[in-house]
Short mmCIF file of C-alpha atoms and ligand atoms in Angstrom, two decimals:
data_model
loop_
_atom_site.label_atom_id
_atom_site.label_comp_id
_atom_site.label_asym_id
_atom_site.label_seq_id
_atom_site.Cartn_x
_atom_site.Cartn_y
_atom_site.Cartn_z
CA MET A 896 -0.01 -0.08 -0.20
CA ALA A 897 2.15 2.80 -1.34
CA GLN A 898 0.58 6.01 -0.60
CA LEU A 899 1.70 9.64 -1.67
CA TRP A 900 0.21 11.15 1.53
CA GLY A 901 1.70 9.16 4.45
CA GLY A 902 3.63 11.78 6.34
CA ARG A 903 0.61 12.99 8.08
CA PHE A 904 -0.23 9.82 9.30
CA THR A 905 0.48 7.35 12.19
CA GLY A 906 -1.92 4.81 11.94
CA GLU A 907 -2.17 2.15 8.84
CA THR A 908 -5.13 2.53 6.54
CA ASP A 909 -7.56 -0.21 7.15
CA ARG A 910 -7.23 -2.66 4.08
CA LEU A 911 -11.04 -2.80 3.17
CA ALA A 912 -10.86 1.15 3.40
CA TYR A 913 -7.68 1.01 1.20
CA GLU A 914 -9.32 -0.77 -1.43
CA PHE A 915 -12.65 0.76 -1.15
CA ASN A 916 -10.89 4.19 -1.82
CA ALA A 917 -8.58 2.68 -4.64
CA SER A 918 -9.42 3.68 -8.04
CA ILE A 919 -6.43 1.79 -10.10
CA ASP A 920 -8.49 -0.98 -11.11
CA PHE A 921 -10.34 1.44 -13.23
CA ASP A 922 -8.27 4.49 -13.85
CA LYS A 923 -5.49 2.60 -15.34
CA ARG A 924 -6.99 3.30 -18.51
CA LEU A 925 -6.07 6.87 -18.19
CA LEU A 926 -2.14 6.06 -18.24
CA CYS A 927 -1.53 7.66 -21.66
CA GLN A 928 -3.42 10.75 -20.63
CA ASP A 929 -1.65 10.84 -17.15
CA VAL A 930 1.79 10.83 -18.93
CA GLU A 931 0.83 13.32 -21.54
CA GLY A 932 -0.40 15.58 -18.78
CA SER A 933 2.69 15.11 -16.65
CA VAL A 934 4.82 15.93 -19.92
CA ALA A 935 3.21 19.07 -20.51
CA HIS A 936 3.45 20.25 -17.02
CA VAL A 937 6.99 19.18 -16.47
CA THR A 938 7.61 21.05 -19.81
CA MET A 939 6.12 23.96 -18.65
CA LEU A 940 7.84 23.97 -15.12
CA ALA A 941 11.13 23.90 -16.88
CA LYS A 942 10.41 26.86 -19.14
CA GLN A 943 9.47 28.90 -16.14
CA GLY A 944 12.90 27.87 -14.42
CA ILE A 945 10.80 25.86 -11.59
CA LEU A 946 12.81 22.72 -12.91
CA THR A 947 16.25 22.62 -14.59
CA GLU A 948 16.67 21.36 -18.29
CA ASP A 949 18.32 18.25 -16.87
CA GLU A 950 15.63 17.50 -14.27
CA LYS A 951 13.25 18.10 -17.31
CA GLU A 952 15.02 15.50 -19.60
CA SER A 953 15.46 12.93 -16.93
CA ILE A 954 11.53 13.11 -15.92
CA LEU A 955 10.45 13.10 -19.54
CA ARG A 956 12.79 10.14 -20.36
CA GLY A 957 11.50 8.43 -17.22
CA LEU A 958 7.79 8.91 -18.24
CA GLN A 959 8.18 7.81 -21.85
CA ASN A 960 9.88 4.35 -20.47
CA ILE A 961 7.21 3.68 -18.01
CA LEU A 962 4.59 4.20 -20.65
CA LYS A 963 6.56 2.02 -23.21
CA ASP A 964 7.06 -0.73 -20.60
CA VAL A 965 3.57 -0.92 -19.74
CA GLU A 966 2.65 -0.87 -23.24
CA GLU A 967 5.10 -3.90 -24.21
CA GLY A 968 4.04 -5.93 -21.21
CA ARG A 969 7.16 -5.28 -19.23
CA LEU A 970 5.46 -3.35 -16.32
CA GLU A 971 2.24 -4.23 -14.72
CA ILE A 972 -0.43 -1.71 -13.44
CA ASP A 973 -1.13 -3.72 -10.42
CA ASP A 974 -2.89 -2.30 -7.13
CA SER A 975 0.32 -1.66 -5.41
CA CYS A 976 -0.85 1.97 -5.60
CA GLU A 977 -4.02 3.60 -5.20
CA ASP A 978 -4.60 5.35 -8.42
CA ILE A 979 -2.90 5.77 -11.85
CA HIS A 980 -1.29 9.03 -10.75
CA SER A 981 0.41 7.36 -7.51
CA PHE A 982 1.75 4.61 -9.77
CA VAL A 983 3.22 6.65 -12.56
CA GLU A 984 4.85 8.84 -9.91
CA ALA A 985 5.87 5.88 -7.61
CA ARG A 986 7.57 4.14 -10.81
CA LEU A 987 9.32 7.53 -11.79
CA ILE A 988 10.74 7.91 -8.43
CA GLU A 989 11.91 4.32 -8.52
CA ARG A 990 13.67 4.80 -11.94
CA ILE A 991 15.17 8.33 -11.46
CA GLY A 992 15.10 9.12 -8.03
CA ASP A 993 15.05 12.76 -6.68
CA ALA A 994 14.18 14.48 -9.89
CA GLY A 995 11.14 12.33 -9.91
CA LYS A 996 10.18 13.83 -6.65
CA LYS A 997 9.82 17.30 -8.37
CA MET A 998 7.25 16.38 -11.14
CA HIS A 999 4.38 17.16 -8.85
CA THR A 1000 5.45 20.43 -7.99
CA GLY A 1001 2.80 23.15 -8.33
CA ARG A 1002 0.28 20.28 -9.12
CA SER A 1003 -2.59 18.38 -7.20
CA ARG A 1004 -4.20 14.98 -8.02
CA ASN A 1005 -7.39 17.22 -8.17
CA ASP A 1006 -6.09 19.16 -11.32
CA GLN A 1007 -4.46 16.26 -12.46
CA VAL A 1008 -7.36 14.02 -12.71
CA ALA A 1009 -9.70 16.57 -13.88
CA LEU A 1010 -7.02 16.89 -16.82
CA ASP A 1011 -6.65 13.25 -17.40
CA MET A 1012 -10.55 12.76 -17.81
CA ARG A 1013 -11.00 15.87 -19.97
CA LEU A 1014 -8.14 14.71 -22.42
CA TYR A 1015 -9.75 11.06 -22.32
CA THR A 1016 -13.24 12.32 -23.07
CA ARG A 1017 -12.00 14.63 -25.81
CA GLN A 1018 -10.45 11.87 -27.55
CA GLN A 1019 -13.80 9.60 -27.24
CA VAL A 1020 -15.78 12.73 -28.59
CA CYS A 1021 -13.74 12.42 -31.85
CA GLU A 1022 -13.89 8.53 -32.11
CA THR A 1023 -17.84 8.74 -31.39
CA ASP A 1024 -17.79 11.46 -34.12
CA ALA A 1025 -15.90 9.41 -36.61
CA LEU A 1026 -17.98 6.32 -36.01
CA LEU A 1027 -21.24 8.56 -36.56
CA LYS A 1028 -19.83 9.73 -39.80
CA LYS A 1029 -19.18 5.92 -41.05
CA LEU A 1030 -22.65 5.17 -40.30
CA LEU A 1031 -23.72 8.21 -42.20
CA GLU A 1032 -22.00 6.97 -45.08
CA VAL A 1033 -23.61 3.83 -45.00
CA ILE A 1034 -27.07 5.25 -44.54
CA LEU A 1035 -26.40 7.49 -47.49
CA LYS A 1036 -25.22 4.62 -49.73
CA VAL A 1037 -28.79 2.83 -49.02
CA MET A 1038 -30.70 6.19 -49.96
CA GLU A 1039 -28.82 6.64 -53.11
CA GLU A 1040 -29.59 3.12 -54.31
CA ASN A 1041 -33.15 3.28 -53.09
CA VAL A 1042 -35.03 6.73 -54.16
CA GLU A 1043 -37.57 4.34 -55.93
CA THR A 1044 -37.81 1.69 -53.65
CA TYR A 1045 -41.26 1.98 -52.53
CA MET A 1046 -42.50 0.89 -48.86
CA PRO A 1047 -45.26 1.99 -46.50
CA GLY A 1048 -44.70 4.80 -44.17
CA PHE A 1049 -46.48 4.12 -40.80
CA THR A 1050 -48.11 6.12 -38.21
CA HIS A 1051 -49.07 4.32 -34.87
CA LEU A 1052 -47.60 1.59 -36.68
CA GLN A 1053 -50.19 1.44 -39.21
CA LYS A 1054 -49.51 1.80 -42.87
CA ALA A 1055 -50.35 5.45 -43.51
CA GLN A 1056 -48.86 6.70 -46.73
CA PRO A 1057 -46.40 5.56 -49.45
CA VAL A 1058 -42.65 6.39 -48.76
CA THR A 1059 -39.48 5.04 -50.22
CA LEU A 1060 -36.70 3.60 -48.53
CA ALA A 1061 -34.34 6.54 -49.23
CA HIS A 1062 -36.86 8.51 -47.38
CA HIS A 1063 -37.15 6.51 -44.41
CA TYR A 1064 -33.39 6.17 -44.22
CA GLY A 1065 -33.15 9.89 -44.55
CA ALA A 1066 -34.90 10.58 -41.13
CA TYR A 1067 -32.11 8.42 -39.56
CA PHE A 1068 -29.49 10.53 -41.66
CA GLU A 1069 -31.26 13.57 -39.83
CA MET A 1070 -30.84 11.99 -36.31
CA PHE A 1071 -27.30 11.03 -36.65
CA ARG A 1072 -26.02 14.43 -38.33
CA ARG A 1073 -27.60 16.12 -35.33
CA ASP A 1074 -25.59 13.63 -32.92
CA ARG A 1075 -22.48 14.57 -34.82
CA GLN A 1076 -23.32 18.16 -34.44
CA ARG A 1077 -23.61 17.57 -30.60
CA MET A 1078 -20.11 15.94 -30.51
CA ALA A 1079 -18.84 19.23 -32.15
CA ASP A 1080 -20.50 21.24 -29.89
CA ILE A 1081 -19.18 19.34 -26.64
CA TYR A 1082 -15.92 19.48 -27.88
CA GLN A 1083 -16.00 23.05 -28.51
CA ARG A 1084 -17.24 23.92 -24.91
CA MET A 1085 -14.87 21.29 -23.07
CA ASN A 1086 -11.45 22.12 -24.84
CA LEU A 1087 -10.17 24.22 -22.07
CA CYS A 1088 -7.42 23.09 -19.73
CA PRO A 1089 -7.83 22.83 -15.97
CA LEU A 1090 -4.19 22.22 -15.33
CA GLY A 1091 -2.80 24.86 -12.68
CA ALA A 1092 -5.70 24.80 -10.88
CA GLY A 1093 -4.05 22.97 -8.00
CA ALA A 1094 -6.04 21.45 -5.31
CA LEU A 1095 -8.59 24.24 -5.66
CA ALA A 1096 -7.05 27.69 -5.18
CA GLY A 1097 -4.26 27.82 -8.02
CA THR A 1098 -0.82 27.71 -6.87
CA THR A 1099 2.01 30.39 -5.85
CA TYR A 1100 4.33 29.08 -8.32
CA PRO A 1101 4.64 31.12 -11.37
CA LEU A 1102 3.04 28.53 -13.74
CA ASP A 1103 2.20 29.24 -17.53
CA ARG A 1104 -1.03 27.59 -17.84
CA GLU A 1105 -1.68 29.02 -21.29
CA TYR A 1106 1.81 27.38 -22.62
CA ALA A 1107 0.77 23.93 -20.79
CA ALA A 1108 -2.63 24.24 -22.42
CA SER A 1109 -1.25 24.77 -25.86
CA LEU A 1110 1.00 21.69 -25.46
CA MET A 1111 -1.97 19.43 -25.20
CA GLU A 1112 -3.89 21.38 -27.88
CA PHE A 1113 -6.36 23.03 -25.77
CA ALA A 1114 -7.83 26.20 -27.06
CA GLY A 1115 -7.29 27.84 -23.88
CA VAL A 1116 -7.39 27.57 -19.93
CA THR A 1117 -10.34 27.18 -17.36
CA GLN A 1118 -11.03 30.66 -15.50
CA ASN A 1119 -11.68 29.62 -12.28
CA SER A 1120 -9.53 26.84 -10.06
CA MET A 1121 -12.26 25.68 -8.01
CA ASP A 1122 -14.63 24.86 -10.85
CA SER A 1123 -11.62 23.57 -13.00
CA VAL A 1124 -11.12 20.45 -10.27
CA SER A 1125 -15.01 19.91 -9.82
CA ASP A 1126 -16.56 20.64 -13.19
CA ARG A 1127 -17.98 17.26 -14.60
CA ASP A 1128 -20.53 19.06 -16.65
CA TYR A 1129 -18.54 18.12 -20.08
CA LEU A 1130 -19.10 14.43 -18.94
CA ILE A 1131 -22.51 14.72 -18.33
CA GLU A 1132 -23.23 16.61 -21.59
CA PHE A 1133 -21.45 13.62 -23.55
CA LEU A 1134 -23.07 11.20 -21.44
CA SER A 1135 -26.31 12.85 -22.62
CA ALA A 1136 -25.40 12.94 -26.24
CA LEU A 1137 -24.32 9.24 -26.02
CA SER A 1138 -27.85 8.50 -24.60
CA THR A 1139 -29.49 10.23 -27.36
CA ILE A 1140 -27.21 8.48 -30.01
CA MET A 1141 -28.51 5.22 -28.00
CA MET A 1142 -32.11 6.19 -28.35
CA HIS A 1143 -31.59 6.70 -32.03
CA LEU A 1144 -29.86 3.33 -32.58
CA SER A 1145 -32.44 1.72 -30.69
CA ARG A 1146 -35.47 3.15 -32.65
CA PHE A 1147 -33.71 2.13 -35.68
CA SER A 1148 -32.77 -1.53 -34.42
CA GLU A 1149 -36.59 -1.65 -33.21
CA GLU A 1150 -37.71 -1.11 -36.95
CA ILE A 1151 -35.12 -3.62 -38.31
CA ILE A 1152 -36.37 -6.29 -35.88
CA ILE A 1153 -39.92 -5.52 -37.08
CA TRP A 1154 -38.95 -5.46 -40.87
CA ASN A 1155 -36.73 -8.82 -40.20
CA SER A 1156 -39.89 -10.44 -38.48
CA ASN A 1157 -41.47 -13.36 -40.53
CA GLU A 1158 -44.81 -11.21 -40.93
CA TYR A 1159 -43.04 -8.21 -42.41
CA GLN A 1160 -40.14 -9.86 -44.17
CA PHE A 1161 -38.83 -6.45 -45.81
CA VAL A 1162 -35.23 -7.14 -44.99
CA GLU A 1163 -32.85 -9.80 -44.31
CA ILE A 1164 -29.97 -9.46 -41.64
CA ASP A 1165 -26.80 -10.98 -43.00
CA ASP A 1166 -25.67 -14.18 -41.38
CA ALA A 1167 -22.66 -12.42 -40.05
CA TYR A 1168 -24.87 -10.50 -37.71
CA SER A 1169 -27.65 -13.20 -36.92
CA THR A 1170 -27.51 -15.96 -34.57
CA GLY A 1171 -29.54 -19.14 -34.29
CA SER A 1172 -31.42 -21.01 -31.69
CA SER A 1173 -30.19 -24.15 -29.84
CA ILE A 1174 -33.44 -25.79 -29.95
CA MET A 1175 -35.55 -24.34 -32.99
CA PRO A 1176 -33.48 -25.09 -36.05
CA GLN A 1177 -35.66 -22.63 -38.24
CA LYS A 1178 -34.65 -19.72 -36.30
CA LYS A 1179 -32.37 -16.63 -37.42
CA ASN A 1180 -32.48 -14.03 -34.97
CA PRO A 1181 -31.73 -10.40 -35.12
CA ASP A 1182 -29.44 -10.49 -32.01
CA ILE A 1183 -27.26 -7.41 -32.64
CA ALA A 1184 -30.21 -5.23 -33.14
CA GLU A 1185 -31.86 -6.47 -30.14
CA LEU A 1186 -28.77 -5.82 -28.19
CA VAL A 1187 -28.18 -2.42 -29.26
CA ARG A 1188 -31.77 -2.04 -28.32
CA GLY A 1189 -31.05 -3.53 -24.85
CA LYS A 1190 -27.90 -1.88 -24.08
CA THR A 1191 -29.34 1.59 -24.58
CA GLY A 1192 -30.30 1.38 -20.87
CA ARG A 1193 -27.21 1.01 -19.53
CA VAL A 1194 -25.92 4.33 -21.32
CA TYR A 1195 -28.95 6.07 -19.93
CA GLY A 1196 -28.11 4.54 -16.48
CA ALA A 1197 -24.59 6.07 -16.71
CA LEU A 1198 -26.19 9.49 -17.13
CA MET A 1199 -28.40 9.42 -14.44
CA SER A 1200 -25.88 7.89 -12.04
CA LEU A 1201 -23.45 10.90 -12.88
CA LEU A 1202 -26.07 13.33 -12.59
CA THR A 1203 -27.17 12.09 -9.14
CA THR A 1204 -23.22 11.85 -8.04
CA MET A 1205 -22.85 15.35 -8.81
CA LYS A 1206 -26.26 16.71 -7.34
CA GLY A 1207 -25.65 18.52 -4.04
CA LEU A 1208 -21.86 18.31 -4.03
CA PRO A 1209 -20.29 21.36 -2.38
CA LEU A 1210 -17.28 22.84 -3.92
CA ALA A 1211 -14.48 22.23 -4.87
CA TYR A 1212 -13.29 18.44 -5.24
CA ASN A 1213 -15.05 15.72 -3.43
CA LYS A 1214 -14.15 11.85 -3.38
CA ASP A 1215 -17.63 11.30 -4.76
CA MET A 1216 -16.35 12.55 -8.21
CA GLN A 1217 -14.21 9.43 -8.24
CA GLU A 1218 -17.56 7.67 -9.35
CA ASP A 1219 -17.48 9.58 -12.56
CA LYS A 1220 -15.24 7.08 -14.25
CA GLU A 1221 -16.59 3.38 -14.49
CA VAL A 1222 -19.93 4.39 -15.60
CA SER A 1223 -18.68 6.81 -18.23
CA PHE A 1224 -16.07 4.51 -19.45
CA ASP A 1225 -18.91 1.71 -19.69
CA ALA A 1226 -20.96 3.96 -21.39
CA MET A 1227 -18.40 5.09 -23.96
CA ASP A 1228 -17.22 1.47 -24.74
CA THR A 1229 -20.98 0.29 -25.08
CA VAL A 1230 -21.70 3.38 -27.90
CA ARG A 1231 -18.62 2.62 -29.70
CA GLY A 1232 -19.23 -1.20 -29.92
CA CYS A 1233 -22.98 -0.48 -30.61
CA LEU A 1234 -22.11 2.17 -33.59
CA THR A 1235 -19.32 -0.29 -35.06
CA LEU A 1236 -21.67 -3.59 -34.96
CA PHE A 1237 -24.82 -1.50 -36.00
CA THR A 1238 -23.00 0.15 -39.09
CA GLY A 1239 -21.75 -3.51 -40.18
CA MET A 1240 -25.10 -4.88 -39.76
CA LEU A 1241 -26.78 -2.18 -41.74
CA ARG A 1242 -24.10 -2.36 -44.61
CA THR A 1243 -24.96 -5.91 -45.19
CA MET A 1244 -28.55 -6.06 -44.80
CA LYS A 1245 -30.57 -7.05 -48.07
CA PHE A 1246 -34.02 -5.42 -48.90
CA ARG A 1247 -37.02 -7.47 -50.15
CA LYS A 1248 -38.09 -4.66 -52.45
CA GLU A 1249 -41.09 -6.45 -53.68
CA ARG A 1250 -42.32 -7.44 -50.44
CA MET A 1251 -42.14 -3.54 -49.14
CA ALA A 1252 -43.99 -2.33 -52.56
CA GLU A 1253 -46.63 -5.11 -52.11
CA SER A 1254 -47.10 -4.29 -48.51
CA ALA A 1255 -47.62 -0.49 -49.51
CA MET A 1256 -49.95 -1.34 -51.91
CA LYS A 1257 -52.04 -3.79 -49.75
CA GLY A 1258 -52.01 -1.60 -47.00
CA PHE A 1259 -54.42 1.31 -48.71
CA THR A 1260 -51.38 3.68 -48.23
CA ASN A 1261 -52.71 5.33 -51.43
CA ALA A 1262 -56.15 6.12 -49.62
CA THR A 1263 -55.14 9.89 -49.33
CA ASP A 1264 -54.20 10.22 -52.85
CA ALA A 1265 -57.51 8.75 -53.87
CA ALA A 1266 -59.41 11.31 -51.88
CA ASP A 1267 -57.21 13.90 -53.38
CA TYR A 1268 -58.29 12.55 -56.73
CA LEU A 1269 -61.63 13.22 -56.14
CA VAL A 1270 -60.97 16.60 -54.95
CA GLY A 1271 -59.28 17.30 -58.22
CA LYS A 1272 -62.54 16.29 -59.61
CA GLY A 1273 -64.63 18.60 -57.74
CA VAL A 1274 -65.68 16.89 -54.49
CA PRO A 1275 -65.15 18.64 -51.43
CA PHE A 1276 -62.46 16.88 -49.07
CA ARG A 1277 -64.73 15.90 -46.52
CA ASP A 1278 -67.00 14.21 -48.95
CA ALA A 1279 -64.11 12.64 -50.70
CA HIS A 1280 -62.80 11.09 -47.45
CA ALA A 1281 -65.94 9.54 -46.90
CA VAL A 1282 -66.12 8.16 -50.30
CA ILE A 1283 -62.56 6.52 -50.19
CA GLY A 1284 -63.48 5.36 -46.54
CA ARG A 1285 -66.46 3.32 -48.15
CA LEU A 1286 -64.20 2.18 -51.01
CA VAL A 1287 -61.68 0.89 -48.49
CA LEU A 1288 -64.12 -0.95 -46.54
CA TYR A 1289 -65.41 -2.35 -50.14
CA CYS A 1290 -61.85 -3.55 -50.68
CA ILE A 1291 -61.27 -4.94 -46.99
CA GLU A 1292 -64.63 -7.07 -47.39
CA ARG A 1293 -63.37 -8.49 -50.77
CA GLN A 1294 -59.76 -8.78 -49.72
CA THR A 1295 -58.52 -6.67 -52.56
CA SER A 1296 -56.91 -3.34 -53.22
CA ILE A 1297 -58.12 0.04 -54.88
CA ASP A 1298 -55.95 -0.60 -57.86
CA LYS A 1299 -57.29 -3.97 -58.49
CA LEU A 1300 -60.91 -2.91 -58.75
CA SER A 1301 -62.71 -2.66 -62.05
CA MET A 1302 -63.93 0.64 -63.51
CA GLU A 1303 -67.53 -0.66 -62.95
CA GLU A 1304 -66.99 -1.34 -59.26
CA LEU A 1305 -65.51 2.26 -58.73
CA LYS A 1306 -68.17 3.69 -60.64
CA GLY A 1307 -70.57 1.99 -58.37
CA ILE A 1308 -69.07 3.83 -55.51
CA SER A 1309 -68.74 7.26 -57.15
CA ASP A 1310 -69.67 8.39 -60.78
CA LYS A 1311 -66.51 10.94 -60.39
CA PHE A 1312 -63.89 8.09 -61.06
CA GLU A 1313 -62.40 7.98 -64.54
CA PRO A 1314 -59.99 5.32 -65.97
CA ASP A 1315 -57.07 7.93 -64.59
CA ILE A 1316 -57.73 6.85 -61.27
CA TYR A 1317 -55.42 3.91 -61.79
CA ASP A 1318 -52.53 6.09 -62.45
CA ALA A 1319 -53.41 8.45 -59.57
CA VAL A 1320 -53.23 5.48 -57.08
CA SER A 1321 -50.03 3.98 -58.21
CA LEU A 1322 -47.16 3.88 -55.81
CA GLU A 1323 -45.06 5.69 -58.12
CA THR A 1324 -47.51 8.60 -58.71
CA CYS A 1325 -48.45 8.96 -54.99
CA VAL A 1326 -44.61 9.34 -54.27
CA ALA A 1327 -43.77 11.38 -57.21
CA LYS A 1328 -46.34 13.94 -56.54
CA ARG A 1329 -44.86 14.73 -52.96
CA LEU A 1330 -42.09 17.29 -53.86
CA THR A 1331 -42.25 19.69 -50.85
CA THR A 1332 -38.62 19.88 -49.35
CA GLY A 1333 -38.18 16.84 -47.21
CA ALA A 1334 -40.58 14.78 -49.03
CA PRO A 1335 -40.21 11.42 -50.57
CA GLY A 1336 -40.59 12.70 -54.16
CA LEU A 1337 -37.88 11.96 -56.52
CA GLU A 1338 -36.69 15.65 -57.27
CA ALA A 1339 -37.08 16.48 -53.59
CA MET A 1340 -35.28 13.73 -52.57
CA ASN A 1341 -32.50 14.11 -54.90
CA LYS A 1342 -31.65 17.57 -53.55
CA VAL A 1343 -31.46 16.37 -50.07
CA ILE A 1344 -29.13 13.54 -51.10
CA LYS A 1345 -26.80 16.06 -53.10
CA GLN A 1346 -26.94 18.28 -49.81
CA TYR A 1347 -25.83 15.27 -47.52
CA LYS A 1348 -23.02 14.15 -49.88
CA GLU A 1349 -21.54 17.72 -49.60
CA TYR A 1350 -21.90 17.57 -45.88
CA LEU A 1351 -19.98 14.35 -45.93
CA THR A 1352 -17.31 15.60 -47.99
CA GLU A 1353 -16.90 18.81 -45.80
CA SER A 1354 -16.94 17.38 -42.37
N1 LIG B 1188 -8.78 8.85 -8.02
C1 LIG B 1188 -9.31 10.22 -7.57
C2 LIG B 1188 -10.46 10.45 -8.52
O1 LIG B 1188 -10.74 9.76 -9.57
C3 LIG B 1188 -8.08 11.11 -8.13
C4 LIG B 1188 -8.28 12.50 -7.27
C5 LIG B 1188 -7.75 12.27 -6.05
N2 LIG B 1188 -7.78 13.31 -5.36
C6 LIG B 1188 -7.78 13.45 -4.09
N3 LIG B 1188 -7.67 14.66 -3.26
N4 LIG B 1188 -7.68 12.29 -3.20
O2 LIG B 1188 -11.15 11.44 -8.29
#
């Protein structure tokens, strides 16, 4: 139990208390960030004349060696130190002696951990953004290939009006594009360096905070030392954005599960992303989509957990904040995994286009257009609505669809029907006429696709 703070103590820490307090088990993943932060701190201390050039060189070499030894398996991060910060410092002192004892000059573990966590999260924000971009590229490809693939659009999970697959996927393009915008927004707000805040009240050493910040590519430094060591807003924002990504992924997953069901058969998930049953030989289950939907809960849980940890905490640092790590790391890992697998599943999924069109045709998704047809023949909309209602009932009773009725049958319901009704209620016409911006009509859709392409080449 090597501790950095033994001097003031006469008694030993209780073993269980030590373990309860320790964070090395999970903060060891901050090793790279801890070393990066120390490199910047020490470089700055030397520039300010607080350390000599020799001391700086020796510390930097020591730090790089520690990192390399861990990465190459020669040095194990065990539980002999309570956290990653103590571990790095203890190994450094072991290796380079007295110069190592000067590394922590003008710094506290409070600003150190605030920095490490920010560096780690900043990287995760970028990685999440890159994965979202890959997903958007797959969505856009499907859109380009399916501007004339017809399917029913739903409200209340009831067939409503015909749309295209491109249009349906476009809705998800919008969602994941907003998720990327949230990443950019979070990055910008969080990209300030807390190093130099000390334990809570800054330090008496003449630190150059701006210089240290620039070494780590921060846009600037935080402006209040108490806030610097106790701010976890950026993590909460990130967890909130991750929760929103999961909400989007789980909606998409749910639709794929429905589309993949025996009743719908709109899609076929590739074997690589399905599993079988140990008892029912006929089964091919959409497990990946189900797991993505299922894992949404733990990401929401992380957000709720950290919000609750932070609630009511007095300034400045409190040990409660150590609880930020496990839940956040789990949420970050979960979302990365889900985005990666979901993108692969989407890329390989096949569409059964005839089934989709047939389903749109059978579900009276053209009923609104049939009513609009009568309006075009001078029937007031309310009356047209009632006539088409009767027409739909007539079809249901005979298990047929509007386009299959004879001219005679149609005339029997309203003498306003002419032979051009058949074209008016075809899926092609129903979709083609919807040309308002954001609608599925071909020209409207192509304009949006062009814009999406530009967006993905620019950012
Ligand atoms: N393991 C701690 C954390 O994650 C590091 C900061 C410790 N600071 C302190 N004053 N005990 O928050």
